[in-house]
Amino acid sequence: MTETGPVRLANAISTLAEHLGAVDRTESVPLQSADGRVLAAGVPAERPQPHYRRATRDGYAVRAADTETATAASPTVLDPTEGALGPGEAAWVHTGSAVPEGADAVVMVEWTTETGAGIEVTESVEAGTHVVPVGADLEAGTPLFEAGHRLRPGDLGALKVAGVRTVSVIEPPTVAVIPTGEELVQADPGPGQVVESNGLVSAQLLDRWGMAPRYREVVTDEREALREAIERDLDADLVLTSGGSSVGERDLLPAVVEDLGEVLVTELAVRPGHSAGIGVVDGTPIAMLPGTPMANLALDWVLVRPALTRALGTPLVGPPSVRAPLKSELKSQPGRRTIHGVSLDGGVSEASGHGLPSLSQTDGWVQVAESRSAIPAGESVTVEQWGGCPRPVQSEADRENNSEKSATR
């Protein structure tokens, strides 16, 4: 059912996520190909860590009972040996090496002297001294990571140490990225022509976020061409278009989607980006983003990414952010989320333009909540940054309401 009137961002995310559904396709990959992938199933340790009894000091492996009476004044003399120990014997070990069979402790080298008679021990030790038992850090079968965890390089190292060689991961959602507009060209624009960039930006962001983008060629503003482009990619998890989503003569996408399926959202309570829409055709959701670069880029972050993250079943991560005071007032329209591109230079300044060359010189964006008409100069705001490594959101509640909580109130 089509939602009439401006739809709040949180509701739009829920609508898009609902029609995306959960991505449940899985594949098995080796660890070297698993960085950034999302686990489809929990992974237990295949072997204990350490997998042998490990010495933690340089010295001699001994039977603790043999050192019971050892003192500096009356050292215990043990016979040097290699391999398994018998009564009255000692074997040299270094930090990290295996403690031989028969030994149950290590005497530090500082407490020993090698003589012609044998190894003099001047301090007694208890069983277990300077010995790490098998499985002290990790027992075989211990769960390492749960399903839904996004693997990091350090995780891969831990898995390898624990004897894991391959993992079952969720196949990344496939997103068909379709730039539209008869004025768009890939290079060398003439008068009235514009170089296509929104689709490229979206595809690169999707790839960075662990999705599988299909960056398509520009589709002109003709009904049949748009219809064919959408139908071609209905096997994708999401079709993401750029341009043609408004109400002008050349904005044909909503009508084409309505002919093929259903338009669910016709307007967002977001600026820029109010003309964005959401539809569904043969079960495949269609996210129709505006053609203006700022709106396209912002909605990639605050609409598309949260919905795809839910489809993967992973906690949403937000971009890195900083708090800083505004240099000048940021205006907004009550009832609509407003997103401002900003720069950080001794404070927060609003971007002077909305094209990609101008935006590329900014540091991030500030969201103004629907409840506010402006944020005055001097007030501290949260600047969410375009690039960098995302930081984990701390709770499930944050994940579900991220779009609401990230707005400056």
Short mmCIF file of C-alpha atoms in Angstrom, two decimals:
data_model
loop_
_atom_site.label_atom_id
_atom_site.label_comp_id
_atom_site.label_asym_id
_atom_site.label_seq_id
_atom_site.Cartn_x
_atom_site.Cartn_y
_atom_site.Cartn_z
CA MET A 1 0.00 0.00 0.00
CA THR A 2 1.32 3.41 -0.98
CA GLU A 3 2.09 5.72 1.93
CA THR A 4 0.77 9.18 1.13
CA GLY A 5 2.51 12.37 2.21
CA PRO A 6 6.08 12.71 3.40
CA VAL A 7 7.30 9.51 5.09
CA ARG A 8 9.68 9.81 8.03
CA LEU A 9 13.14 8.37 7.45
CA ALA A 10 12.81 5.66 10.10
CA ASN A 11 9.59 4.41 8.48
CA ALA A 12 11.16 4.47 5.03
CA ILE A 13 14.08 2.35 6.28
CA SER A 14 11.62 -0.15 7.75
CA THR A 15 9.64 -0.31 4.50
CA LEU A 16 12.71 -0.90 2.39
CA ALA A 17 14.13 -3.46 4.84
CA GLU A 18 10.83 -5.32 5.01
CA HIS A 19 10.76 -5.86 1.27
CA LEU A 20 14.45 -6.74 1.15
CA GLY A 21 13.87 -9.51 3.65
CA ALA A 22 16.70 -11.54 5.09
CA VAL A 23 19.51 -12.61 2.79
CA ASP A 24 20.02 -16.31 3.56
CA ARG A 25 22.27 -17.46 0.73
CA THR A 26 25.54 -18.82 2.09
CA GLU A 27 28.91 -19.97 0.86
CA SER A 28 32.07 -21.44 2.38
CA VAL A 29 35.23 -19.37 1.95
CA PRO A 30 38.86 -19.73 3.13
CA LEU A 31 40.02 -17.37 5.84
CA GLN A 32 42.11 -15.29 3.44
CA SER A 33 38.91 -14.39 1.58
CA ALA A 34 36.73 -13.82 4.65
CA ASP A 35 37.72 -10.31 5.78
CA GLY A 36 34.60 -8.18 6.12
CA ARG A 37 32.25 -11.10 5.48
CA VAL A 38 29.28 -11.89 7.73
CA LEU A 39 29.15 -15.30 9.39
CA ALA A 40 26.18 -17.47 8.46
CA ALA A 41 26.77 -19.78 11.44
CA GLY A 42 28.65 -19.74 14.69
CA VAL A 43 32.26 -20.93 14.63
CA PRO A 44 33.77 -23.08 17.42
CA ALA A 45 37.47 -23.59 18.07
CA GLU A 46 38.80 -26.68 16.32
CA ARG A 47 41.73 -27.08 18.72
CA PRO A 48 42.70 -25.79 22.17
CA GLN A 49 44.97 -22.84 22.73
CA PRO A 50 47.65 -23.47 23.66
CA HIS A 51 47.56 -26.95 22.17
CA TYR A 52 50.57 -28.05 24.24
CA ARG A 53 51.85 -27.37 27.75
CA ARG A 54 53.82 -24.15 27.32
CA ALA A 55 56.76 -22.88 29.37
CA THR A 56 56.55 -19.21 30.34
CA ARG A 57 60.18 -18.79 31.46
CA ASP A 58 63.65 -19.81 30.32
CA GLY A 59 64.93 -22.47 32.70
CA TYR A 60 64.60 -26.15 33.49
CA ALA A 61 61.53 -28.35 33.34
CA VAL A 62 61.40 -30.44 36.52
CA ARG A 63 59.18 -32.59 38.69
CA ALA A 64 58.09 -30.21 41.45
CA ALA A 65 58.43 -32.95 44.05
CA ASP A 66 62.15 -33.22 43.25
CA THR A 67 62.72 -29.58 44.33
CA GLU A 68 60.82 -29.74 47.61
CA THR A 69 63.95 -29.40 49.79
CA ALA A 70 65.96 -27.12 47.47
CA THR A 71 67.51 -24.01 49.08
CA ALA A 72 70.41 -21.70 48.31
CA ALA A 73 72.32 -23.21 51.22
CA SER A 74 71.49 -26.78 50.21
CA PRO A 75 70.73 -27.01 46.48
CA THR A 76 69.03 -30.01 44.94
CA VAL A 77 71.12 -31.54 42.17
CA LEU A 78 69.21 -32.93 39.15
CA ASP A 79 70.52 -34.87 36.17
CA PRO A 80 70.31 -33.02 32.84
CA THR A 81 68.34 -34.82 30.14
CA GLU A 82 66.41 -34.29 26.95
CA GLY A 83 62.89 -35.47 26.20
CA ALA A 84 60.63 -37.07 28.79
CA LEU A 85 61.67 -36.68 32.44
CA GLY A 86 62.15 -39.34 35.04
CA PRO A 87 62.65 -38.84 38.79
CA GLY A 88 65.62 -36.59 39.62
CA GLU A 89 65.97 -35.20 36.09
CA ALA A 90 65.74 -31.73 34.52
CA ALA A 91 65.43 -30.62 30.88
CA TRP A 92 66.25 -27.19 29.49
CA VAL A 93 63.29 -25.20 28.10
CA HIS A 94 62.89 -21.68 26.79
CA THR A 95 59.94 -19.35 26.94
CA GLY A 96 57.19 -20.67 24.67
CA SER A 97 58.61 -24.17 24.24
CA ALA A 98 56.81 -27.39 25.12
CA VAL A 99 57.19 -28.76 28.63
CA PRO A 100 58.36 -32.40 28.30
CA GLU A 101 56.38 -35.34 29.53
CA GLY A 102 57.01 -36.17 33.17
CA ALA A 103 57.67 -32.51 34.11
CA ASP A 104 55.05 -30.45 35.94
CA ALA A 105 56.92 -27.18 36.62
CA VAL A 106 59.69 -24.93 35.34
CA VAL A 107 62.50 -23.57 37.52
CA MET A 108 63.72 -20.19 36.25
CA VAL A 109 67.32 -20.20 35.03
CA GLU A 110 68.14 -17.61 37.73
CA TRP A 111 67.53 -20.30 40.37
CA THR A 112 69.83 -22.86 38.76
CA THR A 113 73.54 -23.46 38.21
CA GLU A 114 75.03 -25.94 35.79
CA THR A 115 77.90 -27.85 37.39
CA GLY A 116 79.90 -30.94 36.67
CA ALA A 117 77.64 -32.82 39.07
CA GLY A 118 74.43 -31.75 37.35
CA ILE A 119 71.88 -28.94 37.58
CA GLU A 120 71.84 -27.29 40.99
CA VAL A 121 68.37 -25.91 41.94
CA THR A 122 68.33 -23.32 44.74
CA GLU A 123 64.56 -22.69 45.03
CA SER A 124 61.67 -25.11 45.36
CA VAL A 125 58.67 -24.82 42.99
CA GLU A 126 55.12 -26.04 43.12
CA ALA A 127 53.43 -28.09 40.41
CA GLY A 128 52.24 -25.81 37.60
CA THR A 129 54.83 -23.08 38.21
CA HIS A 130 55.62 -21.29 34.92
CA VAL A 131 53.60 -23.82 32.92
CA VAL A 132 50.49 -22.92 30.91
CA PRO A 133 48.29 -26.02 30.58
CA VAL A 134 46.63 -27.18 27.35
CA GLY A 135 43.46 -25.17 26.67
CA ALA A 136 44.20 -22.51 29.30
CA ASP A 137 43.36 -19.72 26.85
CA LEU A 138 40.79 -21.58 24.77
CA GLU A 139 39.33 -25.06 24.93
CA ALA A 140 38.44 -27.00 21.78
CA GLY A 141 34.77 -26.54 20.96
CA THR A 142 34.54 -23.10 22.60
CA PRO A 143 32.31 -20.78 20.51
CA LEU A 144 34.46 -18.06 18.96
CA PHE A 145 31.98 -15.97 16.98
CA GLU A 146 28.24 -16.09 16.52
CA ALA A 147 26.22 -15.98 13.32
CA GLY A 148 25.84 -12.39 12.10
CA HIS A 149 29.33 -11.34 13.17
CA ARG A 150 31.26 -9.35 10.58
CA LEU A 151 34.80 -10.69 10.48
CA ARG A 152 37.79 -8.42 11.02
CA PRO A 153 41.49 -9.16 10.31
CA GLY A 154 42.16 -9.92 13.99
CA ASP A 155 39.24 -12.35 14.02
CA LEU A 156 40.76 -14.23 11.10
CA GLY A 157 44.02 -14.60 13.00
CA ALA A 158 42.17 -15.96 16.03
CA LEU A 159 40.29 -18.44 13.85
CA LYS A 160 43.48 -19.66 12.21
CA VAL A 161 45.17 -20.18 15.58
CA ALA A 162 42.11 -22.12 16.73
CA GLY A 163 42.42 -24.52 13.78
CA VAL A 164 39.64 -23.08 11.60
CA ARG A 165 40.46 -23.00 7.90
CA THR A 166 37.14 -22.12 6.23
CA VAL A 167 33.98 -20.35 7.41
CA SER A 168 30.37 -20.27 6.26
CA VAL A 169 29.38 -16.71 5.35
CA ILE A 170 26.32 -14.94 4.00
CA GLU A 171 26.55 -14.06 0.34
CA PRO A 172 26.57 -10.26 0.06
CA PRO A 173 23.31 -8.69 -1.12
CA THR A 174 23.36 -7.92 -4.82
CA VAL A 175 22.44 -4.32 -5.66
CA ALA A 176 21.84 -3.19 -9.23
CA VAL A 177 22.89 0.46 -9.48
CA ILE A 178 21.11 2.15 -12.41
CA PRO A 179 21.83 5.82 -13.16
CA THR A 180 19.09 7.43 -15.26
CA GLY A 181 18.83 10.63 -17.26
CA GLU A 182 19.09 11.61 -20.91
CA GLU A 183 21.55 14.35 -19.96
CA LEU A 184 24.07 11.91 -18.45
CA VAL A 185 27.28 10.82 -20.16
CA GLN A 186 30.26 8.86 -18.84
CA ALA A 187 32.85 11.34 -20.12
CA ASP A 188 33.49 14.43 -22.25
CA PRO A 189 30.19 16.29 -21.64
CA GLY A 190 28.88 18.68 -24.24
CA PRO A 191 26.56 21.65 -23.60
CA GLY A 192 23.58 20.53 -21.49
CA GLN A 193 25.25 17.22 -20.60
CA VAL A 194 26.37 16.05 -17.15
CA VAL A 195 28.99 13.44 -16.26
CA GLU A 196 27.40 10.49 -14.46
CA SER A 197 28.79 10.27 -10.93
CA ASN A 198 25.97 9.29 -8.56
CA GLY A 199 25.92 5.69 -9.71
CA LEU A 200 29.69 5.39 -9.40
CA VAL A 201 29.61 6.81 -5.86
CA SER A 202 26.77 4.50 -4.82
CA ALA A 203 28.50 1.44 -6.29
CA GLN A 204 31.77 2.23 -4.53
CA LEU A 205 30.03 2.80 -1.20
CA LEU A 206 28.13 -0.46 -1.56
CA ASP A 207 31.35 -2.31 -2.29
CA ARG A 208 33.00 -0.72 0.77
CA TRP A 209 30.03 -1.78 2.91
CA GLY A 210 30.39 -5.42 1.86
CA MET A 211 27.61 -5.57 -0.74
CA ALA A 212 27.85 -6.78 -4.36
CA PRO A 213 27.03 -3.84 -6.65
CA ARG A 214 26.26 -4.08 -10.35
CA TYR A 215 27.12 -0.67 -11.76
CA ARG A 216 25.03 -0.35 -14.94
CA GLU A 217 25.31 1.99 -17.89
CA VAL A 218 23.20 5.13 -17.99
CA VAL A 219 19.56 4.59 -18.96
CA THR A 220 17.82 7.38 -20.83
CA ASP A 221 14.50 8.95 -19.77
CA GLU A 222 12.27 6.73 -21.88
CA ARG A 223 9.58 4.46 -20.45
CA GLU A 224 10.57 1.37 -22.39
CA ALA A 225 14.26 1.80 -21.65
CA LEU A 226 13.55 2.24 -17.95
CA ARG A 227 11.20 -0.74 -17.94
CA GLU A 228 13.80 -2.98 -19.58
CA ALA A 229 16.51 -1.82 -17.20
CA ILE A 230 14.43 -2.63 -14.13
CA GLU A 231 13.21 -5.98 -15.47
CA ARG A 232 16.77 -6.98 -16.36
CA ASP A 233 17.88 -6.71 -12.71
CA LEU A 234 14.90 -8.15 -10.85
CA ASP A 235 17.13 -11.06 -9.83
CA ALA A 236 19.07 -8.64 -7.61
CA ASP A 237 18.23 -8.17 -3.94
CA LEU A 238 17.77 -4.44 -4.53
CA VAL A 239 17.49 -2.16 -7.54
CA LEU A 240 18.92 1.28 -6.75
CA THR A 241 18.22 4.04 -9.26
CA SER A 242 19.47 7.60 -9.44
CA GLY A 243 17.50 10.41 -11.02
CA GLY A 244 13.99 10.58 -12.46
CA SER A 245 12.19 10.16 -9.13
CA SER A 246 10.48 13.56 -8.92
CA VAL A 247 7.41 14.95 -10.74
CA GLY A 248 8.94 16.64 -13.80
CA GLU A 249 8.22 15.70 -17.41
CA ARG A 250 11.31 13.49 -17.56
CA ASP A 251 10.80 11.93 -14.10
CA LEU A 252 9.25 8.71 -15.32
CA LEU A 253 10.56 6.15 -12.84
CA PRO A 254 7.66 6.18 -10.36
CA ALA A 255 5.16 5.63 -13.17
CA VAL A 256 7.25 2.81 -14.67
CA VAL A 257 7.57 1.10 -11.28
CA GLU A 258 3.82 1.49 -10.72
CA ASP A 259 3.15 -0.14 -14.09
CA LEU A 260 5.44 -3.06 -13.25
CA GLY A 261 4.54 -3.45 -9.60
CA GLU A 262 3.73 -1.03 -6.80
CA VAL A 263 5.07 2.27 -5.49
CA LEU A 264 5.16 2.15 -1.69
CA VAL A 265 6.66 5.54 -0.81
CA THR A 266 6.37 8.64 -2.99
CA GLU A 267 8.02 11.26 -0.78
CA LEU A 268 10.39 11.34 2.18
CA ALA A 269 10.31 13.80 5.07
CA VAL A 270 14.00 14.46 4.36
CA ARG A 271 15.86 17.36 2.75
CA PRO A 272 17.66 17.04 0.49
CA GLY A 273 16.09 13.89 -0.89
CA HIS A 274 12.37 14.48 -0.39
CA SER A 275 11.58 13.23 -3.92
CA ALA A 276 13.05 9.77 -3.24
CA GLY A 277 10.66 6.84 -3.55
CA ILE A 278 10.42 3.15 -2.77
CA GLY A 279 8.64 0.52 -4.83
CA VAL A 280 8.52 -3.22 -5.34
CA VAL A 281 8.38 -5.25 -8.57
CA ASP A 282 7.96 -9.04 -8.51
CA GLY A 283 9.21 -9.06 -4.92
CA THR A 284 12.34 -7.00 -5.62
CA PRO A 285 12.47 -3.63 -3.86
CA ILE A 286 13.27 -0.55 -5.90
CA ALA A 287 14.93 2.43 -4.17
CA MET A 288 14.50 5.51 -6.34
CA LEU A 289 16.97 8.22 -5.29
CA PRO A 290 17.04 11.78 -6.60
CA GLY A 291 19.68 12.90 -9.07
CA THR A 292 21.18 15.68 -6.98
CA PRO A 293 24.58 14.53 -5.66
CA MET A 294 24.04 15.62 -2.04
CA ALA A 295 20.65 13.89 -1.83
CA ASN A 296 21.98 10.75 -3.49
CA LEU A 297 25.03 10.54 -1.27
CA ALA A 298 23.14 11.27 1.94
CA LEU A 299 20.39 8.73 1.20
CA ASP A 300 22.98 6.08 0.39
CA TRP A 301 24.18 6.50 3.98
CA VAL A 302 20.96 7.09 5.93
CA LEU A 303 18.41 5.02 3.95
CA VAL A 304 20.03 2.36 1.77
CA ARG A 305 22.78 1.26 4.11
CA PRO A 306 20.61 0.71 7.21
CA ALA A 307 18.10 -1.32 5.20
CA LEU A 308 20.79 -3.53 3.64
CA THR A 309 22.44 -4.03 7.02
CA ARG A 310 19.17 -5.37 8.41
CA ALA A 311 18.94 -7.74 5.46
CA LEU A 312 22.34 -9.13 6.45
CA GLY A 313 21.21 -9.49 10.06
CA THR A 314 24.20 -7.57 11.41
CA PRO A 315 24.33 -4.69 13.89
CA LEU A 316 24.33 -1.36 12.12
CA VAL A 317 27.60 0.52 12.32
CA GLY A 318 27.68 4.26 12.05
CA PRO A 319 30.37 6.38 10.42
CA PRO A 320 33.02 7.92 12.67
CA SER A 321 31.74 11.13 14.21
CA VAL A 322 32.95 14.13 16.18
CA ARG A 323 31.25 16.81 18.25
CA ALA A 324 32.02 20.43 17.44
CA PRO A 325 30.30 23.84 17.72
CA LEU A 326 28.51 25.45 14.80
CA LYS A 327 30.08 28.55 13.32
CA SER A 328 26.73 29.72 11.94
CA GLU A 329 23.07 28.75 12.18
CA LEU A 330 21.76 25.65 10.42
CA LYS A 331 18.17 26.07 9.25
CA SER A 332 15.64 23.29 8.88
CA GLN A 333 11.97 22.74 8.16
CA PRO A 334 9.98 21.38 11.11
CA GLY A 335 8.58 17.95 10.35
CA ARG A 336 11.42 17.05 7.99
CA ARG A 337 14.89 15.63 8.63
CA THR A 338 17.44 18.03 7.17
CA ILE A 339 20.93 16.90 6.21
CA HIS A 340 23.67 19.50 5.79
CA GLY A 341 27.08 18.84 4.28
CA VAL A 342 29.67 20.48 6.54
CA SER A 343 33.37 21.13 6.97
CA LEU A 344 35.43 21.02 10.17
CA ASP A 345 37.87 23.89 10.63
CA GLY A 346 37.90 25.24 14.15
CA GLY A 347 34.17 24.55 14.21
CA VAL A 348 31.41 23.36 11.88
CA SER A 349 30.70 25.27 8.68
CA GLU A 350 27.94 24.46 6.17
CA ALA A 351 29.07 23.45 2.68
CA SER A 352 28.71 26.16 0.06
CA GLY A 353 27.60 23.83 -2.72
CA HIS A 354 25.81 20.53 -3.29
CA GLY A 355 27.79 19.20 -6.27
CA LEU A 356 30.35 16.43 -5.82
CA PRO A 357 33.40 18.70 -6.31
CA SER A 358 32.16 20.85 -3.41
CA LEU A 359 31.07 17.87 -1.30
CA SER A 360 34.43 16.18 -1.77
CA GLN A 361 35.97 19.08 0.14
CA THR A 362 33.65 18.61 3.11
CA ASP A 363 34.20 16.36 6.11
CA GLY A 364 30.73 14.96 6.66
CA TRP A 365 27.16 15.87 7.45
CA VAL A 366 24.95 17.07 10.27
CA GLN A 367 21.37 15.86 10.67
CA VAL A 368 18.77 18.21 12.08
CA ALA A 369 15.84 16.39 13.67
CA GLU A 370 12.26 16.82 12.51
CA SER A 371 11.38 18.61 15.76
CA ARG A 372 13.68 21.57 15.15
CA SER A 373 13.53 24.56 12.82
CA ALA A 374 17.17 25.54 13.29
CA ILE A 375 20.31 24.92 15.31
CA PRO A 376 21.86 28.19 16.49
CA ALA A 377 25.51 29.15 16.06
CA GLY A 378 27.64 28.00 18.95
CA GLU A 379 25.66 24.85 19.71
CA SER A 380 27.65 21.63 19.55
CA VAL A 381 26.50 19.17 16.90
CA THR A 382 27.46 15.66 15.79
CA VAL A 383 29.34 15.59 12.50
CA GLU A 384 29.09 12.16 10.84
CA GLN A 385 32.05 11.74 8.52
CA TRP A 386 31.85 10.53 4.93
CA GLY A 387 34.87 8.27 5.02
CA GLY A 388 36.91 6.14 7.40
CA CYS A 389 36.20 2.89 9.20
CA PRO A 390 32.76 2.63 10.80
CA ARG A 391 32.44 2.22 14.55
CA PRO A 392 30.00 -0.34 16.05
CA VAL A 393 26.69 0.94 17.33
CA GLN A 394 26.47 -0.24 20.94
CA SER A 395 23.03 -1.79 21.20
CA GLU A 396 20.18 -3.38 19.30
CA ALA A 397 18.05 -0.36 20.19
CA ASP A 398 20.64 1.86 18.52
CA ARG A 399 20.52 -0.35 15.46
CA GLU A 400 16.74 -0.18 15.16
CA ASN A 401 16.52 3.56 15.79
CA ASN A 402 19.81 4.72 14.36
CA SER A 403 18.27 7.17 11.94
CA GLU A 404 16.39 8.84 14.78
CA LYS A 405 19.25 8.89 17.27
CA SER A 406 21.85 10.22 14.85
CA ALA A 407 19.88 13.42 14.30
CA THR A 408 20.91 16.44 16.34
CA ARG A 409 18.13 17.22 18.78
#
